[in-house]
Amino acid sequence: MRRVLDIKLLREKPDFVRERLKARGAGEETLVDRILQADEQRRKLLAELETLKAQRNRVSKEIGALMGQKKIEEAEAKKKETRELGDRISELDQKVAAVDADRDSAMLQVPNLPHESVAIGASSADNPVIRTFGEKKSFNFKAKTHVELCEHLKLIDFARAAKLSGSGFLLYTNWGARLERALTQFLLDLHTLEHNYTEVSPPFMVGPHCLEGVGQFPKFKDQYYGVAEGDKADELGKLYLIPTAETPVANIHREEILKESQLPIYYCAYTPCFRGEAGAAGVGTRGMIRVHQFDKVELIKIVKPEDGYAEHEKMVANAERVLQLLDLHYHVVMLCTGDMGFASAKTFDIEVWAPGQGSYLEVSSVSNCEDFQARRMNLRYKTETGENRFPHILNGSGTALARLFVALIETHQQEDGSILIPEPLRPYLKTDRITA
RNA sequence: GGAGAGAUGGCUGAGUGGUUUAAAGCGCACGCCUGGAAAGCGUGAAUAGGUCAAAAGCCUAUCGGGGGUUCGAAUCCCCCUCUCUCCGCCA
């Protein structure tokens, strides 16, 4: 049994649910009627079915008692009487299962409701800028793009990466590889030592239930890489490469009932992220902006509902801290209702300025999914009073690496083509400058 | 990959077709007892769904998951998943 949105909310406030879904602008509000209809039919059938089952249980018990008393004939008579009950029951059972399946599949397609504080809008053009740090870097020389810098400093070998895996993959070389590793280490240390996250290192492949749990299935199935052991085609669908560490990490406690005292839980994790990005602009062109595999340090929180939005703000601040320490100009935007992800109730994106691109790059997306994911994965916690509740689950990039790499080298490039390393990163890279 | 054993409540663990309403123990909560505690005694305690304005109550389902046999399944049959032991392979 999956509860995605609370079925009770749908029953009691269908107009509210429709209105909130409509704000997303994708037409999911039409699912509400289908769900309510199936739900009503289900309950009607259940009432009948359960009455019959109760009757059967009663008679079966009587038969048992008669058998015990060796009253075989009376028992046989009752058996005959009950036999056709079984047929009615299995018939109704099948009907209920069908209605259940219909209701659940419709409910799985319903996205989360936007929080009331989210700006109404249709697309990314309507996302309000919340705050800004630093300013666009100006150069008194002709600034290079990250592709030029990577080639000049031999940080990335684009051509050989394509030889290995096709377009959209990166081969980091020498200082490029070391910079990537230094950044990863820097991010993990920052979040574990200063922001109190517990580091975990999860599997990079997960079963479909994990994707469903965080709301990445069933909607975006074509974005993922399915893997098979050997060439066995029938293995496909058993495991998927993770598109983000959110997928395994948010599912760590699925189907558990946590103690209230265990909350809040803070996890951070480094993983590579694999994305099909079918048809997305940018894949197939050279560069690091949109690739099939990139590194990321992810932040996950499991918190009490009343703390959800305060924790959300803190998580954004944790991600912003990365860019502040690396002295990179960025702004924070709030995703409007029409631009939010499927599972999210409220999302802030952090976009970092990349001078060579002349544009902002999304390096972090911080979402409060409220109890949407917890319902899908049946994760609850027990309050002091013994009540089981769904926690809020939050996720945020802290941050995505390939694009951070781009912003860093484009921002801190020098006239001679070298990269000046920001002070906090030097202990990790063990140099203050990357030169050709 | 091969062979074998297993999966029962918070935990240990009994239960191989019918008053099992899942024994017993441990642990937990509350109460009695006590100067206070321990011991002892007693009580309570799973999850979901349905019914109800709501609660109580009642009903249904759940003994790893799914299906089957039966009037009736923790128990019998089939499939799957996972765990353990041994062997093989392997960083």
Short mmCIF file of C-alpha atoms (C1' of nucleotides) in Angstrom, two decimals:
data_model
loop_
_atom_site.label_atom_id
_atom_site.label_comp_id
_atom_site.label_asym_id
_atom_site.label_seq_id
_atom_site.Cartn_x
_atom_site.Cartn_y
_atom_site.Cartn_z
CA MET A 1 0.00 0.00 0.00
CA ARG A 2 1.50 3.28 -1.06
CA ARG A 3 0.43 6.59 0.28
CA VAL A 4 1.82 9.30 -1.89
CA LEU A 5 -0.13 12.34 -1.12
CA ASP A 6 -2.26 11.66 1.88
CA ILE A 7 -5.44 10.07 0.56
CA LYS A 8 -7.30 11.78 3.40
CA LEU A 9 -6.18 15.18 2.17
CA LEU A 10 -7.54 14.27 -1.25
CA ARG A 11 -10.84 13.16 0.18
CA GLU A 12 -11.28 16.12 2.46
CA LYS A 13 -9.81 18.97 0.43
CA PRO A 14 -9.94 17.96 -3.24
CA ASP A 15 -10.30 21.57 -4.37
CA PHE A 16 -7.20 22.63 -2.48
CA VAL A 17 -5.22 19.77 -4.01
CA ARG A 18 -6.47 20.61 -7.50
CA GLU A 19 -5.57 24.27 -7.05
CA ARG A 20 -2.02 23.47 -5.87
CA LEU A 21 -1.46 21.00 -8.69
CA LYS A 22 -2.76 23.49 -11.20
CA ALA A 23 -0.13 25.97 -10.01
CA ARG A 24 2.49 23.58 -11.37
CA GLY A 25 0.92 23.92 -14.77
CA ALA A 26 1.41 20.33 -15.92
CA GLY A 27 -2.19 19.24 -15.79
CA GLU A 28 -1.90 16.67 -13.01
CA GLU A 29 -5.01 18.03 -11.31
CA THR A 30 -7.09 15.86 -13.61
CA LEU A 31 -5.79 12.83 -11.71
CA VAL A 32 -7.66 13.90 -8.60
CA ASP A 33 -11.07 12.82 -9.84
CA ARG A 34 -9.77 9.50 -11.09
CA ILE A 35 -8.21 8.81 -7.71
CA LEU A 36 -11.26 9.80 -5.72
CA GLN A 37 -13.48 7.69 -7.91
CA ALA A 38 -11.27 4.64 -7.51
CA ASP A 39 -10.99 5.29 -3.80
CA GLU A 40 -14.73 5.42 -3.35
CA GLN A 41 -15.26 2.27 -5.33
CA ARG A 42 -12.53 0.56 -3.40
CA ARG A 43 -14.12 1.34 -0.09
CA LYS A 44 -17.51 0.15 -1.26
CA LEU A 45 -16.04 -3.16 -2.40
CA LEU A 46 -13.98 -3.51 0.76
CA ALA A 47 -17.02 -3.22 3.00
CA GLU A 48 -18.69 -6.09 1.18
CA LEU A 49 -15.54 -8.17 0.95
CA GLU A 50 -14.65 -7.85 4.59
CA THR A 51 -18.13 -8.81 5.72
CA LEU A 52 -17.84 -12.00 3.70
CA LYS A 53 -14.41 -12.74 5.08
CA ALA A 54 -15.62 -12.24 8.62
CA GLN A 55 -18.42 -14.68 7.93
CA ARG A 56 -16.04 -17.24 6.51
CA ASN A 57 -13.68 -16.91 9.46
CA ARG A 58 -16.54 -17.48 11.84
CA VAL A 59 -17.80 -20.59 10.08
CA SER A 60 -14.30 -22.02 9.68
CA LYS A 61 -13.80 -21.73 13.37
CA GLU A 62 -17.09 -23.54 13.98
CA ILE A 63 -16.01 -26.31 11.65
CA GLY A 64 -12.80 -26.61 13.58
CA ALA A 65 -14.74 -26.99 16.81
CA LEU A 66 -17.05 -29.63 15.29
CA MET A 67 -14.08 -31.59 13.98
CA GLY A 68 -12.63 -31.51 17.43
CA GLN A 69 -15.81 -33.05 18.77
CA LYS A 70 -15.80 -35.69 16.02
CA LYS A 71 -19.08 -34.37 14.62
CA ILE A 72 -17.90 -35.08 11.11
CA GLU A 73 -21.23 -34.93 9.34
CA GLU A 74 -22.20 -31.54 10.71
CA ALA A 75 -18.78 -30.25 9.77
CA GLU A 76 -19.12 -31.53 6.20
CA ALA A 77 -22.49 -29.84 5.90
CA LYS A 78 -21.00 -26.52 6.95
CA LYS A 79 -18.10 -26.96 4.58
CA LYS A 80 -20.47 -27.35 1.67
CA GLU A 81 -22.32 -24.27 2.81
CA THR A 82 -19.18 -22.19 2.95
CA ARG A 83 -17.66 -23.36 -0.29
CA GLU A 84 -19.43 -20.83 -2.47
CA LEU A 85 -18.50 -18.04 -0.06
CA GLY A 86 -14.94 -18.59 -1.15
CA ASP A 87 -15.82 -18.01 -4.78
CA ARG A 88 -17.52 -14.70 -4.01
CA ILE A 89 -14.54 -13.70 -1.91
CA SER A 90 -11.92 -14.41 -4.55
CA GLU A 91 -14.05 -12.64 -7.13
CA LEU A 92 -14.27 -9.53 -4.94
CA ASP A 93 -10.61 -9.84 -4.03
CA GLN A 94 -9.69 -9.50 -7.67
CA LYS A 95 -11.94 -6.48 -8.12
CA VAL A 96 -10.41 -4.76 -5.12
CA ALA A 97 -6.91 -5.52 -6.36
CA ALA A 98 -7.73 -3.98 -9.72
CA VAL A 99 -9.20 -0.84 -8.19
CA ASP A 100 -6.26 -0.61 -5.80
CA ALA A 101 -3.80 -0.82 -8.65
CA ASP A 102 -5.66 1.86 -10.55
CA ARG A 103 -5.76 4.19 -7.56
CA ASP A 104 -2.11 3.62 -6.68
CA SER A 105 -0.77 4.07 -10.17
CA ALA A 106 -2.69 7.33 -10.48
CA MET A 107 -1.41 8.47 -7.10
CA LEU A 108 2.18 7.71 -8.04
CA GLN A 109 1.83 10.13 -10.93
CA VAL A 110 0.75 13.01 -8.73
CA PRO A 111 3.63 15.38 -7.97
CA ASN A 112 4.12 17.08 -4.65
CA LEU A 113 2.07 20.16 -3.83
CA PRO A 114 4.01 23.42 -3.90
CA HIS A 115 4.41 25.09 -0.51
CA GLU A 116 2.36 28.25 -0.05
CA SER A 117 5.49 30.42 0.00
CA VAL A 118 6.52 29.35 -3.51
CA ALA A 119 6.22 31.95 -6.25
CA ILE A 120 3.59 31.19 -8.86
CA GLY A 121 5.04 31.00 -12.34
CA ALA A 122 5.26 28.99 -15.51
CA SER A 123 8.95 28.55 -16.21
CA SER A 124 12.48 29.36 -15.10
CA ALA A 125 11.95 32.89 -16.42
CA ASP A 126 9.62 33.46 -13.47
CA ASN A 127 12.08 32.36 -10.77
CA PRO A 128 12.73 35.23 -8.36
CA VAL A 129 16.32 35.94 -7.32
CA ILE A 130 16.46 35.75 -3.53
CA ARG A 131 19.99 36.97 -2.84
CA THR A 132 23.37 37.50 -4.42
CA PHE A 133 26.95 37.06 -3.24
CA GLY A 134 29.92 38.86 -4.80
CA GLU A 135 29.79 40.21 -8.29
CA LYS A 136 30.65 39.27 -11.84
CA LYS A 137 34.38 39.11 -12.22
CA SER A 138 35.88 41.51 -14.71
CA PHE A 139 39.22 40.91 -16.40
CA ASN A 140 41.67 43.33 -17.93
CA PHE A 141 42.65 40.68 -20.42
CA LYS A 142 40.71 38.38 -22.67
CA ALA A 143 39.31 35.69 -20.39
CA LYS A 144 39.40 32.11 -21.58
CA THR A 145 36.56 29.61 -21.49
CA HIS A 146 36.96 26.54 -19.32
CA VAL A 147 37.47 24.44 -22.43
CA GLU A 148 40.41 26.62 -23.45
CA LEU A 149 41.80 26.56 -19.93
CA CYS A 150 41.43 22.79 -19.68
CA GLU A 151 43.29 22.32 -22.93
CA HIS A 152 45.97 24.86 -22.14
CA LEU A 153 46.61 23.41 -18.67
CA LYS A 154 45.86 19.83 -19.72
CA LEU A 155 43.20 19.39 -17.04
CA ILE A 156 40.73 17.47 -19.18
CA ASP A 157 41.31 15.34 -22.25
CA PHE A 158 38.01 15.73 -24.07
CA ALA A 159 39.02 13.87 -27.19
CA ARG A 160 40.26 10.76 -25.45
CA ALA A 161 37.25 10.71 -23.12
CA ALA A 162 35.06 10.56 -26.23
CA LYS A 163 37.25 7.78 -27.59
CA LEU A 164 36.52 5.78 -24.45
CA SER A 165 32.84 6.43 -23.87
CA GLY A 166 31.44 8.74 -26.51
CA SER A 167 30.42 12.32 -26.04
CA GLY A 168 29.40 13.63 -22.66
CA PHE A 169 32.17 12.01 -20.66
CA LEU A 170 35.26 13.51 -19.10
CA LEU A 171 38.82 12.29 -18.72
CA TYR A 172 40.45 14.35 -16.00
CA THR A 173 44.23 14.39 -16.29
CA ASN A 174 47.02 15.36 -13.91
CA TRP A 175 46.09 18.65 -12.20
CA GLY A 176 42.54 18.32 -13.44
CA ALA A 177 42.14 15.01 -11.63
CA ARG A 178 43.86 16.39 -8.56
CA LEU A 179 41.67 19.48 -8.53
CA GLU A 180 38.54 17.33 -8.78
CA ARG A 181 39.74 15.20 -5.87
CA ALA A 182 40.76 18.24 -3.83
CA LEU A 183 37.35 19.82 -4.31
CA THR A 184 35.59 16.61 -3.25
CA GLN A 185 37.69 16.35 -0.14
CA PHE A 186 37.21 20.03 0.65
CA LEU A 187 33.42 19.73 0.37
CA LEU A 188 33.20 16.61 2.51
CA ASP A 189 35.39 18.11 5.21
CA LEU A 190 33.38 21.32 5.22
CA HIS A 191 30.06 19.55 5.64
CA THR A 192 31.19 16.91 8.11
CA LEU A 193 33.48 19.03 10.29
CA GLU A 194 31.72 22.39 10.20
CA HIS A 195 28.09 21.61 9.33
CA ASN A 196 27.68 18.39 11.33
CA TYR A 197 26.68 16.06 8.53
CA THR A 198 27.52 12.37 8.86
CA GLU A 199 29.42 11.09 5.86
CA VAL A 200 28.16 7.98 4.09
CA SER A 201 29.33 6.25 0.95
CA PRO A 202 26.43 4.43 -0.68
CA PRO A 203 26.13 1.98 -3.59
CA PHE A 204 26.25 3.61 -7.01
CA MET A 205 23.59 1.23 -8.32
CA VAL A 206 20.14 0.85 -6.80
CA GLY A 207 16.94 -1.06 -7.41
CA PRO A 208 13.89 0.62 -8.96
CA HIS A 209 12.14 0.88 -5.59
CA CYS A 210 14.69 3.47 -4.51
CA LEU A 211 14.01 5.61 -7.56
CA GLU A 212 10.31 5.31 -6.88
CA GLY A 213 10.89 6.17 -3.24
CA VAL A 214 12.36 9.56 -4.00
CA GLY A 215 9.89 10.26 -6.80
CA GLN A 216 12.23 9.82 -9.75
CA PHE A 217 10.05 6.97 -11.00
CA PRO A 218 7.72 6.60 -12.72
CA LYS A 219 7.98 9.96 -14.45
CA PHE A 220 11.59 10.17 -15.58
CA LYS A 221 12.49 6.63 -16.41
CA ASP A 222 14.19 7.57 -19.68
CA GLN A 223 16.76 9.73 -17.88
CA TYR A 224 18.46 6.80 -16.19
CA TYR A 225 21.01 4.21 -17.06
CA GLY A 226 19.79 0.69 -16.44
CA VAL A 227 22.54 -1.88 -15.99
CA ALA A 228 22.66 -5.60 -16.58
CA GLU A 229 25.12 -8.19 -15.39
CA GLY A 230 26.89 -9.47 -18.45
CA ASP A 231 24.77 -9.44 -21.58
CA LYS A 232 21.63 -10.75 -19.95
CA ALA A 233 18.82 -8.61 -21.29
CA ASP A 234 16.40 -9.93 -18.67
CA GLU A 235 18.54 -8.39 -15.94
CA LEU A 236 17.69 -4.89 -17.17
CA GLY A 237 15.42 -3.12 -14.75
CA LYS A 238 16.91 -4.71 -11.67
CA LEU A 239 19.55 -2.07 -11.09
CA TYR A 240 20.08 1.50 -12.19
CA LEU A 241 23.08 3.80 -12.00
CA ILE A 242 22.24 6.53 -9.53
CA PRO A 243 21.41 9.96 -11.02
CA THR A 244 22.31 11.54 -7.66
CA ALA A 245 23.36 10.38 -4.19
CA GLU A 246 19.90 11.47 -3.08
CA THR A 247 18.56 8.22 -4.50
CA PRO A 248 20.43 5.80 -2.22
CA VAL A 249 20.96 8.10 0.75
CA ALA A 250 17.40 9.37 1.15
CA ASN A 251 16.30 5.71 1.05
CA ILE A 252 18.66 4.52 3.80
CA HIS A 253 15.88 4.40 6.38
CA ARG A 254 13.05 3.32 4.07
CA GLU A 255 10.37 1.22 5.71
CA GLU A 256 11.71 2.02 9.15
CA ILE A 257 10.06 3.60 12.14
CA LEU A 258 12.68 5.87 13.66
CA LYS A 259 12.67 7.12 17.21
CA GLU A 260 11.94 10.81 17.58
CA SER A 261 15.24 11.18 19.43
CA GLN A 262 17.12 10.06 16.31
CA LEU A 263 16.01 13.17 14.45
CA PRO A 264 17.29 15.28 12.87
CA ILE A 265 19.48 13.07 10.70
CA TYR A 266 22.09 14.82 8.53
CA TYR A 267 23.92 12.82 5.86
CA CYS A 268 26.41 13.89 3.26
CA ALA A 269 27.81 11.70 0.53
CA TYR A 270 30.17 11.91 -2.37
CA THR A 271 29.11 9.92 -5.43
CA PRO A 272 29.41 10.13 -9.16
CA CYS A 273 26.07 10.88 -10.82
CA PHE A 274 24.92 9.28 -14.06
CA ARG A 275 22.37 10.90 -16.33
CA GLY A 276 21.08 9.92 -19.70
CA GLU A 277 20.10 13.49 -20.55
CA ALA A 278 18.37 12.21 -23.68
CA GLY A 279 17.89 15.07 -26.09
CA ALA A 280 19.19 17.69 -23.67
CA ALA A 281 20.98 20.66 -25.15
CA GLY A 282 24.70 20.64 -24.56
CA VAL A 283 25.39 16.95 -24.61
CA GLY A 284 27.43 16.28 -27.67
CA THR A 285 29.15 19.63 -27.58
CA ARG A 286 32.50 19.88 -25.91
CA GLY A 287 32.75 21.08 -22.36
CA MET A 288 31.84 20.19 -18.83
CA ILE A 289 28.48 21.87 -18.40
CA ARG A 290 26.25 18.97 -19.30
CA VAL A 291 27.72 15.50 -19.16
CA HIS A 292 26.58 11.93 -18.57
CA GLN A 293 28.76 11.45 -15.52
CA PHE A 294 29.77 14.00 -12.96
CA ASP A 295 30.82 14.06 -9.32
CA LYS A 296 28.72 15.56 -6.57
CA VAL A 297 28.64 15.89 -2.82
CA GLU A 298 25.04 15.61 -1.71
CA LEU A 299 23.36 16.69 1.50
CA ILE A 300 20.33 14.86 2.91
CA LYS A 301 18.29 15.64 6.00
CA ILE A 302 15.50 13.73 7.68
CA VAL A 303 13.73 16.05 10.11
CA LYS A 304 10.50 16.60 11.99
CA PRO A 305 7.85 18.36 9.90
CA GLU A 306 7.78 21.41 12.15
CA ASP A 307 11.52 21.88 11.55
CA GLY A 308 11.37 21.29 7.81
CA TYR A 309 11.57 24.84 6.54
CA ALA A 310 14.10 26.11 9.08
CA GLU A 311 16.31 23.14 8.16
CA HIS A 312 15.76 23.95 4.49
CA GLU A 313 17.12 27.47 4.95
CA LYS A 314 20.11 26.11 6.87
CA MET A 315 20.85 23.63 4.10
CA VAL A 316 20.88 26.36 1.48
CA ALA A 317 23.30 28.30 3.67
CA ASN A 318 25.52 25.20 3.97
CA ALA A 319 25.74 24.94 0.19
CA GLU A 320 26.30 28.67 -0.23
CA ARG A 321 29.22 28.48 2.18
CA VAL A 322 31.10 26.41 -0.42
CA LEU A 323 30.94 29.18 -2.98
CA GLN A 324 31.74 31.88 -0.46
CA LEU A 325 34.90 30.07 0.64
CA LEU A 326 35.94 29.61 -2.96
CA ASP A 327 35.27 33.29 -3.62
CA LEU A 328 32.79 32.69 -6.42
CA HIS A 329 29.98 35.02 -7.39
CA TYR A 330 26.54 33.39 -7.22
CA HIS A 331 22.89 34.06 -6.69
CA VAL A 332 20.12 32.05 -5.11
CA VAL A 333 16.85 31.71 -6.98
CA MET A 334 13.59 30.23 -5.83
CA LEU A 335 12.06 27.85 -8.32
CA CYS A 336 8.54 28.96 -9.17
CA THR A 337 5.62 26.53 -9.13
CA GLY A 338 5.99 25.71 -12.82
CA ASP A 339 9.71 24.96 -12.62
CA MET A 340 9.90 22.72 -9.56
CA GLY A 341 10.83 19.07 -9.56
CA PHE A 342 8.25 16.32 -9.16
CA ALA A 343 8.92 15.50 -5.51
CA SER A 344 9.66 18.96 -4.20
CA ALA A 345 7.42 21.32 -2.24
CA LYS A 346 9.97 24.13 -2.35
CA THR A 347 13.33 24.44 -4.07
CA PHE A 348 16.14 26.96 -4.10
CA ASP A 349 18.73 26.75 -6.84
CA ILE A 350 22.18 28.19 -6.41
CA GLU A 351 23.68 29.45 -9.63
CA VAL A 352 27.34 30.31 -9.84
CA TRP A 353 28.77 32.81 -12.26
CA ALA A 354 31.03 31.40 -14.95
CA PRO A 355 32.81 34.29 -16.66
CA GLY A 356 33.99 32.27 -19.63
CA GLN A 357 30.43 31.15 -20.31
CA GLY A 358 29.01 34.57 -19.56
CA SER A 359 26.23 32.85 -17.69
CA TYR A 360 25.17 31.41 -14.38
CA LEU A 361 25.46 27.65 -13.88
CA GLU A 362 23.23 25.66 -11.58
CA VAL A 363 25.53 23.98 -9.06
CA SER A 364 23.05 23.23 -6.35
CA SER A 365 19.39 22.54 -5.99
CA VAL A 366 18.09 22.42 -2.44
CA SER A 367 14.63 21.00 -1.94
CA ASN A 368 12.27 20.28 0.87
CA CYS A 369 10.16 17.35 -0.29
CA GLU A 370 8.17 17.51 2.94
CA ASP A 371 6.66 14.07 3.58
CA PHE A 372 6.23 13.19 -0.09
CA GLN A 373 9.23 10.89 -0.25
CA ALA A 374 8.73 9.55 3.27
CA ARG A 375 5.25 8.39 2.27
CA ARG A 376 6.55 6.72 -0.85
CA MET A 377 9.24 4.84 1.01
CA ASN A 378 7.12 4.35 4.13
CA LEU A 379 9.61 6.01 6.44
CA ARG A 380 8.14 7.18 9.73
CA TYR A 381 9.18 8.19 13.19
CA LYS A 382 7.45 7.57 16.47
CA THR A 383 6.78 10.61 18.61
CA GLU A 384 7.18 10.62 22.38
CA THR A 385 3.42 10.13 22.60
CA GLY A 386 3.60 7.02 20.44
CA GLU A 387 2.16 8.48 17.27
CA ASN A 388 3.76 7.51 13.95
CA ARG A 389 4.44 10.44 11.66
CA PHE A 390 6.11 10.99 8.33
CA PRO A 391 9.25 13.14 8.56
CA HIS A 392 10.31 15.79 6.08
CA ILE A 393 13.11 14.72 3.77
CA LEU A 394 15.39 17.39 2.33
CA ASN A 395 18.08 17.12 -0.27
CA GLY A 396 20.59 19.56 -1.62
CA SER A 397 23.73 19.51 -3.68
CA GLY A 398 26.66 20.61 -1.70
CA THR A 399 27.67 21.06 -4.56
CA ALA A 400 27.83 19.54 -8.04
CA LEU A 401 31.40 19.30 -9.15
CA ALA A 402 31.96 19.58 -12.87
CA ARG A 403 30.25 22.97 -12.97
CA LEU A 404 31.95 24.12 -9.78
CA PHE A 405 35.22 23.21 -11.49
CA VAL A 406 34.22 25.35 -14.48
CA ALA A 407 33.28 28.38 -12.36
CA LEU A 408 36.44 28.03 -10.30
CA ILE A 409 38.91 27.95 -13.17
CA GLU A 410 37.08 30.57 -15.21
CA THR A 411 36.84 32.94 -12.24
CA HIS A 412 40.34 32.51 -10.89
CA GLN A 413 42.24 32.38 -14.17
CA GLN A 414 45.17 34.74 -14.52
CA GLU A 415 46.45 36.65 -17.51
CA ASP A 416 49.26 34.14 -18.03
CA GLY A 417 46.72 31.30 -18.28
CA SER A 418 47.37 29.90 -14.82
CA ILE A 419 44.75 29.34 -12.12
CA LEU A 420 45.12 30.97 -8.73
CA ILE A 421 43.75 28.60 -6.12
CA PRO A 422 41.55 30.12 -3.39
CA GLU A 423 43.17 29.93 0.01
CA PRO A 424 40.81 27.37 1.66
CA LEU A 425 41.46 24.88 -1.13
CA ARG A 426 45.26 25.06 -1.03
CA PRO A 427 45.77 22.54 1.78
CA TYR A 428 43.84 20.01 -0.30
CA LEU A 429 45.51 20.67 -3.64
CA LYS A 430 48.90 21.32 -2.04
CA THR A 431 49.66 24.18 -4.38
CA ASP A 432 48.48 27.77 -4.68
CA ARG A 433 48.53 27.84 -8.44
CA ILE A 434 48.03 25.56 -11.41
CA THR A 435 50.33 26.36 -14.30
CA ALA A 436 50.91 24.84 -17.68
"C1'" G B 1 28.25 -20.19 -9.84
"C1'" G B 2 27.51 -25.19 -6.71
"C1'" A B 3 25.65 -27.67 -2.06
"C1'" G B 4 23.10 -27.19 2.46
"C1'" A B 5 20.39 -24.48 6.40
"C1'" G B 6 17.28 -20.66 7.57
"C1'" A B 7 13.77 -15.92 7.70
"C1'" U B 8 7.98 -15.82 13.40
"C1'" G B 9 6.46 -9.36 17.41
"C1'" G B 10 11.63 -4.37 20.07
"C1'" C B 11 15.04 -8.99 20.84
"C1'" U B 12 15.61 -14.46 21.78
"C1'" G B 13 12.50 -18.31 20.54
"C1'" A B 14 8.18 -22.30 20.54
"C1'" G B 15 4.68 -23.57 17.15
"C1'" U B 16 4.41 -28.87 10.85
"C1'" G B 17 -3.75 -28.05 8.94
"C1'" G B 18 -8.57 -26.28 13.44
"C1'" U B 19 -10.27 -22.53 20.97
"C1'" U B 20 -3.13 -19.73 18.41
"C1'" U B 21 -7.08 -14.57 20.28
"C1'" A B 22 1.05 -16.55 17.91
"C1'" A B 23 3.41 -19.91 23.89
"C1'" A B 24 7.50 -18.70 26.93
"C1'" G B 25 11.62 -15.71 28.23
"C1'" C B 26 14.24 -11.05 27.90
"C1'" G B 27 13.74 -6.03 27.32
"C1'" C B 28 10.17 -1.66 27.52
"C1'" A B 29 6.07 1.52 29.79
"C1'" C B 30 2.72 2.20 33.77
"C1'" G B 31 0.75 0.74 38.58
"C1'" C B 32 1.09 -1.86 43.43
"C1'" C B 33 4.66 -2.93 47.08
"C1'" U B 34 9.26 0.08 49.31
"C1'" G B 35 12.18 5.24 53.20
"C1'" G B 36 14.27 4.85 48.03
"C1'" A B 37 15.62 1.09 44.74
"C1'" A B 38 16.01 -4.09 43.32
"C1'" A B 39 13.15 -8.37 43.56
"C1'" G B 40 8.10 -9.74 43.52
"C1'" C B 41 3.03 -9.00 41.83
"C1'" G B 42 -0.31 -6.83 38.29
"C1'" U B 43 -1.49 -4.23 33.78
"C1'" G B 44 -0.28 -2.49 28.96
"C1'" A B 45 2.12 -2.36 24.47
"C1'" A B 46 2.71 -3.95 16.54
"C1'" U B 47 1.41 -2.04 11.40
"C1'" A B 48 -2.05 -0.77 7.77
"C1'" G B 49 -7.02 -0.56 5.95
"C1'" G B 50 -12.44 -0.35 6.69
"C1'" U B 51 -16.75 1.26 9.70
"C1'" C B 52 -18.05 5.88 12.86
"C1'" A B 53 -18.97 13.22 13.10
"C1'" A B 54 -15.11 11.61 16.51
"C1'" A B 55 -13.40 8.33 20.13
"C1'" A B 56 -14.23 3.67 22.10
"C1'" G B 57 -15.60 -0.58 19.97
"C1'" C B 58 -16.09 -3.92 16.01
"C1'" C B 59 -14.31 -6.00 11.33
"C1'" U B 60 -10.31 -7.21 7.58
"C1'" A B 61 -5.26 -8.04 6.37
"C1'" U B 62 -0.15 -8.84 7.89
"C1'" C B 63 4.62 -14.82 10.83
"C1'" G B 64 10.63 -12.32 4.49
"C1'" G B 65 7.55 -11.16 -0.53
"C1'" G B 66 4.12 -13.14 -4.24
"C1'" G B 67 0.91 -17.06 -5.97
"C1'" G B 68 -1.66 -21.87 -5.09
"C1'" U B 69 -4.35 -26.05 -2.33
"C1'" U B 70 -8.38 -25.95 1.61
"C1'" C B 71 -14.45 -24.55 4.73
"C1'" G B 72 -9.86 -22.99 7.31
"C1'" A B 73 -2.53 -21.93 6.28
"C1'" A B 74 2.85 -19.34 10.49
"C1'" U B 75 2.17 -24.71 9.35
"C1'" C B 76 1.28 -28.11 2.92
"C1'" C B 77 2.84 -26.92 -2.57
"C1'" C B 78 5.21 -23.48 -6.36
"C1'" C B 79 8.04 -18.98 -7.59
"C1'" C B 80 11.05 -14.89 -5.84
"C1'" U B 81 14.15 -12.05 -2.35
"C1'" C B 82 17.46 -11.92 1.53
"C1'" U B 83 20.70 -14.10 5.47
"C1'" C B 84 24.08 -17.88 7.34
"C1'" U B 85 27.65 -22.20 6.59
"C1'" C B 86 30.83 -24.82 3.21
"C1'" C B 87 33.01 -25.03 -1.84
"C1'" G B 88 34.44 -22.47 -6.43
"C1'" C B 89 35.75 -17.75 -8.62
"C1'" C B 90 37.53 -12.89 -7.63
"C1'" A B 91 39.76 -6.93 -6.34
#
